[in-house]
């Protein structure tokens, strides 16, 4: 059993530490199964939502679209979009849309940035664009069940 990691990145077991090895931003593109942990290997599938929930968006990396969106909405932060991350479904980049309870894949021809922060900003932008597009499945539900 390994020691517990502290905020300084040192193991409390042996006092030695160091920086956590940099993860490969393309890991889930190269390995569609993405089975990292013993539990994932045991159940034979990737466990989603293993992202660092403490990693707040870097507002210096906002896309122009998100800047305009926040200004239009009168928001100072991304609030509901902070926990949106670029995910991967079967080795393809995708964003999880909670409204439809499913993954929305990124177009094949779209080039992904080379770091996770920029990928997450792109994911946030694409999610907003998809949710406000005429192609979003909830638009059909809105038409069918709207009361007013």
PDB file of C-alpha atoms in Angstrom:
ATOM      1  CA  UNK A   1       0.000   0.000   0.000  1.00  0.00           C
ATOM      2  CA  UNK A   2       1.424   3.360  -0.937  1.00  0.00           C
ATOM      3  CA  UNK A   3       1.539   6.393   1.322  1.00  0.00           C
ATOM      4  CA  UNK A   4      -1.059   9.115   1.352  1.00  0.00           C
ATOM      5  CA  UNK A   5      -0.254  12.082  -0.880  1.00  0.00           C
ATOM      6  CA  UNK A   6      -0.197  15.497   0.670  1.00  0.00           C
ATOM      7  CA  UNK A   7      -0.793  18.894  -0.881  1.00  0.00           C
ATOM      8  CA  UNK A   8       2.951  19.312  -1.404  1.00  0.00           C
ATOM      9  CA  UNK A   9       2.976  16.176  -3.550  1.00  0.00           C
ATOM     10  CA  UNK A  10       5.025  14.195  -1.022  1.00  0.00           C
ATOM     11  CA  UNK A  11       4.203  10.785   0.240  1.00  0.00           C
ATOM     12  CA  UNK A  12       3.578  10.763   3.961  1.00  0.00           C
ATOM     13  CA  UNK A  13       4.867   7.208   4.128  1.00  0.00           C
ATOM     14  CA  UNK A  14       8.466   7.865   3.184  1.00  0.00           C
ATOM     15  CA  UNK A  15       8.715  11.672   3.136  1.00  0.00           C
ATOM     16  CA  UNK A  16      10.053  11.574  -0.385  1.00  0.00           C
ATOM     17  CA  UNK A  17       8.058  13.126  -3.069  1.00  0.00           C
ATOM     18  CA  UNK A  18       8.261  14.831  -6.293  1.00  0.00           C
ATOM     19  CA  UNK A  19       5.909  15.998  -8.879  1.00  0.00           C
ATOM     20  CA  UNK A  20       3.197  13.742 -10.123  1.00  0.00           C
ATOM     21  CA  UNK A  21       4.108  12.469 -13.580  1.00  0.00           C
ATOM     22  CA  UNK A  22       2.434  14.500 -16.321  1.00  0.00           C
ATOM     23  CA  UNK A  23      -0.444  12.581 -17.788  1.00  0.00           C
ATOM     24  CA  UNK A  24      -0.737  12.091 -21.519  1.00  0.00           C
ATOM     25  CA  UNK A  25      -3.505  14.381 -22.768  1.00  0.00           C
ATOM     26  CA  UNK A  26      -4.208  11.902 -25.603  1.00  0.00           C
ATOM     27  CA  UNK A  27      -4.338   8.821 -23.374  1.00  0.00           C
ATOM     28  CA  UNK A  28      -7.990   8.037 -24.036  1.00  0.00           C
ATOM     29  CA  UNK A  29      -7.568   8.603 -27.767  1.00  0.00           C
ATOM     30  CA  UNK A  30      -4.709   6.100 -27.888  1.00  0.00           C
ATOM     31  CA  UNK A  31      -6.329   3.602 -25.509  1.00  0.00           C
ATOM     32  CA  UNK A  32     -10.082   3.498 -26.138  1.00  0.00           C
ATOM     33  CA  UNK A  33     -10.708   1.277 -23.123  1.00  0.00           C
ATOM     34  CA  UNK A  34      -8.767   3.615 -20.841  1.00  0.00           C
ATOM     35  CA  UNK A  35      -8.585   1.074 -18.063  1.00  0.00           C
ATOM     36  CA  UNK A  36      -6.232   2.641 -15.514  1.00  0.00           C
ATOM     37  CA  UNK A  37      -7.193   1.464 -12.086  1.00  0.00           C
ATOM     38  CA  UNK A  38      -7.429  -2.044 -10.725  1.00  0.00           C
ATOM     39  CA  UNK A  39     -11.189  -1.530 -10.309  1.00  0.00           C
ATOM     40  CA  UNK A  40     -11.588  -0.551 -13.963  1.00  0.00           C
ATOM     41  CA  UNK A  41      -9.634  -3.611 -15.054  1.00  0.00           C
ATOM     42  CA  UNK A  42     -11.763  -5.778 -12.770  1.00  0.00           C
ATOM     43  CA  UNK A  43     -15.083  -4.528 -14.182  1.00  0.00           C
ATOM     44  CA  UNK A  44     -13.725  -4.164 -17.723  1.00  0.00           C
ATOM     45  CA  UNK A  45     -14.760  -0.570 -18.333  1.00  0.00           C
ATOM     46  CA  UNK A  46     -13.565   2.990 -17.859  1.00  0.00           C
ATOM     47  CA  UNK A  47     -15.027   4.837 -14.898  1.00  0.00           C
ATOM     48  CA  UNK A  48     -15.982   8.305 -16.105  1.00  0.00           C
ATOM     49  CA  UNK A  49     -15.901  11.498 -14.068  1.00  0.00           C
ATOM     50  CA  UNK A  50     -12.408  10.880 -12.698  1.00  0.00           C
ATOM     51  CA  UNK A  51     -11.438  14.441 -13.406  1.00  0.00           C
ATOM     52  CA  UNK A  52      -9.851  16.771 -10.891  1.00  0.00           C
ATOM     53  CA  UNK A  53     -12.893  18.539  -9.474  1.00  0.00           C
ATOM     54  CA  UNK A  54     -10.634  21.077  -7.780  1.00  0.00           C
ATOM     55  CA  UNK A  55      -9.251  22.270 -11.091  1.00  0.00           C
ATOM     56  CA  UNK A  56     -11.077  25.525 -11.734  1.00  0.00           C
ATOM     57  CA  UNK A  57     -11.238  26.886 -15.252  1.00  0.00           C
ATOM     58  CA  UNK A  58      -8.366  29.136 -16.253  1.00  0.00           C
ATOM     59  CA  UNK A  59     -10.235  32.220 -17.451  1.00  0.00           C
ATOM     60  CA  UNK A  60      -7.211  33.325 -19.459  1.00  0.00           C
ATOM     61  CA  UNK A  61      -8.017  30.367 -21.723  1.00  0.00           C
ATOM     62  CA  UNK A  62     -11.631  31.338 -22.461  1.00  0.00           C
ATOM     63  CA  UNK A  63     -12.596  30.987 -26.094  1.00  0.00           C
ATOM     64  CA  UNK A  64     -13.885  34.152 -27.780  1.00  0.00           C
ATOM     65  CA  UNK A  65     -17.328  32.522 -27.969  1.00  0.00           C
ATOM     66  CA  UNK A  66     -17.398  31.834 -24.212  1.00  0.00           C
ATOM     67  CA  UNK A  67     -16.252  35.394 -23.460  1.00  0.00           C
ATOM     68  CA  UNK A  68     -19.139  36.762 -25.528  1.00  0.00           C
ATOM     69  CA  UNK A  69     -21.543  34.250 -23.979  1.00  0.00           C
ATOM     70  CA  UNK A  70     -20.592  35.239 -20.434  1.00  0.00           C
ATOM     71  CA  UNK A  71     -20.858  38.937 -21.288  1.00  0.00           C
ATOM     72  CA  UNK A  72     -24.267  38.455 -22.931  1.00  0.00           C
ATOM     73  CA  UNK A  73     -25.543  36.470 -19.934  1.00  0.00           C
ATOM     74  CA  UNK A  74     -24.078  39.016 -17.492  1.00  0.00           C
ATOM     75  CA  UNK A  75     -22.015  36.366 -15.714  1.00  0.00           C
ATOM     76  CA  UNK A  76     -18.693  36.808 -13.937  1.00  0.00           C
ATOM     77  CA  UNK A  77     -17.853  33.109 -14.067  1.00  0.00           C
ATOM     78  CA  UNK A  78     -18.758  29.882 -15.833  1.00  0.00           C
ATOM     79  CA  UNK A  79     -20.626  28.498 -12.812  1.00  0.00           C
ATOM     80  CA  UNK A  80     -22.636  25.601 -14.284  1.00  0.00           C
ATOM     81  CA  UNK A  81     -19.943  24.879 -16.873  1.00  0.00           C
ATOM     82  CA  UNK A  82     -17.064  24.518 -14.404  1.00  0.00           C
ATOM     83  CA  UNK A  83     -17.465  20.766 -14.128  1.00  0.00           C
ATOM     84  CA  UNK A  84     -17.711  20.223 -17.900  1.00  0.00           C
ATOM     85  CA  UNK A  85     -14.603  18.499 -19.231  1.00  0.00           C
ATOM     86  CA  UNK A  86     -13.507  16.960 -22.489  1.00  0.00           C
ATOM     87  CA  UNK A  87     -14.297  13.313 -22.071  1.00  0.00           C
ATOM     88  CA  UNK A  88     -13.874  10.307 -24.272  1.00  0.00           C
ATOM     89  CA  UNK A  89     -16.380   7.733 -25.458  1.00  0.00           C
ATOM     90  CA  UNK A  90     -14.921   4.604 -27.022  1.00  0.00           C
ATOM     91  CA  UNK A  91     -11.663   6.392 -27.765  1.00  0.00           C
ATOM     92  CA  UNK A  92     -13.348   9.384 -29.397  1.00  0.00           C
ATOM     93  CA  UNK A  93     -13.407  12.876 -27.856  1.00  0.00           C
ATOM     94  CA  UNK A  94     -16.856  13.677 -26.498  1.00  0.00           C
ATOM     95  CA  UNK A  95     -18.738  15.843 -24.021  1.00  0.00           C
ATOM     96  CA  UNK A  96     -21.310  14.495 -21.608  1.00  0.00           C
ATOM     97  CA  UNK A  97     -24.617  16.369 -21.895  1.00  0.00           C
ATOM     98  CA  UNK A  98     -26.609  15.843 -18.706  1.00  0.00           C
ATOM     99  CA  UNK A  99     -29.787  17.097 -20.342  1.00  0.00           C
ATOM    100  CA  UNK A 100     -29.901  14.190 -22.767  1.00  0.00           C
ATOM    101  CA  UNK A 101     -27.955  11.849 -20.463  1.00  0.00           C
ATOM    102  CA  UNK A 102     -25.537  10.967 -23.206  1.00  0.00           C
ATOM    103  CA  UNK A 103     -22.244  11.703 -24.900  1.00  0.00           C
ATOM    104  CA  UNK A 104     -21.959  14.176 -27.752  1.00  0.00           C
ATOM    105  CA  UNK A 105     -18.974  13.326 -29.919  1.00  0.00           C
ATOM    106  CA  UNK A 106     -16.638  15.979 -31.261  1.00  0.00           C
ATOM    107  CA  UNK A 107     -16.483  16.175 -35.079  1.00  0.00           C
ATOM    108  CA  UNK A 108     -13.630  14.045 -36.455  1.00  0.00           C
ATOM    109  CA  UNK A 109     -12.097  16.924 -38.379  1.00  0.00           C
ATOM    110  CA  UNK A 110     -11.790  19.148 -35.293  1.00  0.00           C
ATOM    111  CA  UNK A 111      -8.203  19.476 -34.101  1.00  0.00           C
ATOM    112  CA  UNK A 112      -7.896  19.197 -30.331  1.00  0.00           C
ATOM    113  CA  UNK A 113      -5.634  21.516 -28.330  1.00  0.00           C
ATOM    114  CA  UNK A 114      -2.541  19.913 -26.809  1.00  0.00           C
ATOM    115  CA  UNK A 115      -3.470  20.507 -23.153  1.00  0.00           C
ATOM    116  CA  UNK A 116      -6.416  19.565 -20.972  1.00  0.00           C
ATOM    117  CA  UNK A 117      -7.353  23.114 -19.881  1.00  0.00           C
ATOM    118  CA  UNK A 118      -7.843  24.218 -23.502  1.00  0.00           C
ATOM    119  CA  UNK A 119      -9.695  21.007 -24.306  1.00  0.00           C
ATOM    120  CA  UNK A 120     -12.028  21.629 -21.380  1.00  0.00           C
ATOM    121  CA  UNK A 121     -12.732  25.188 -22.586  1.00  0.00           C
ATOM    122  CA  UNK A 122     -13.460  23.832 -26.049  1.00  0.00           C
ATOM    123  CA  UNK A 123     -15.779  21.240 -24.506  1.00  0.00           C
ATOM    124  CA  UNK A 124     -17.673  23.977 -22.633  1.00  0.00           C
ATOM    125  CA  UNK A 125     -18.073  26.011 -25.807  1.00  0.00           C
ATOM    126  CA  UNK A 126     -19.240  23.037 -27.847  1.00  0.00           C
ATOM    127  CA  UNK A 127     -21.720  21.998 -25.166  1.00  0.00           C
ATOM    128  CA  UNK A 128     -23.300  25.477 -25.087  1.00  0.00           C
ATOM    129  CA  UNK A 129     -23.407  25.581 -28.881  1.00  0.00           C
ATOM    130  CA  UNK A 130     -25.039  22.131 -29.037  1.00  0.00           C
ATOM    131  CA  UNK A 131     -27.571  22.858 -26.293  1.00  0.00           C
ATOM    132  CA  UNK A 132     -28.648  26.063 -28.036  1.00  0.00           C
ATOM    133  CA  UNK A 133     -28.725  24.601 -31.536  1.00  0.00           C
ATOM    134  CA  UNK A 134     -31.866  23.495 -33.379  1.00  0.00           C
ATOM    135  CA  UNK A 135     -30.393  19.969 -33.429  1.00  0.00           C
ATOM    136  CA  UNK A 136     -30.598  19.485 -29.659  1.00  0.00           C
ATOM    137  CA  UNK A 137     -33.129  16.741 -28.787  1.00  0.00           C
ATOM    138  CA  UNK A 138     -34.777  18.837 -26.077  1.00  0.00           C
ATOM    139  CA  UNK A 139     -36.069  21.279 -28.699  1.00  0.00           C
ATOM    140  CA  UNK A 140     -38.382  18.569 -30.023  1.00  0.00           C
ATOM    141  CA  UNK A 141     -39.562  17.800 -26.494  1.00  0.00           C
ATOM    142  CA  UNK A 142     -40.144  21.488 -25.898  1.00  0.00           C
ATOM    143  CA  UNK A 143     -42.367  21.703 -28.983  1.00  0.00           C
ATOM    144  CA  UNK A 144     -44.278  18.560 -28.062  1.00  0.00           C
ATOM    145  CA  UNK A 145     -44.893  19.278 -24.386  1.00  0.00           C
ATOM    146  CA  UNK A 146     -44.786  23.066 -24.051  1.00  0.00           C
ATOM    147  CA  UNK A 147     -47.810  24.342 -22.149  1.00  0.00           C
ATOM    148  CA  UNK A 148     -47.502  28.036 -22.922  1.00  0.00           C
TER     149      UNK A 148
END
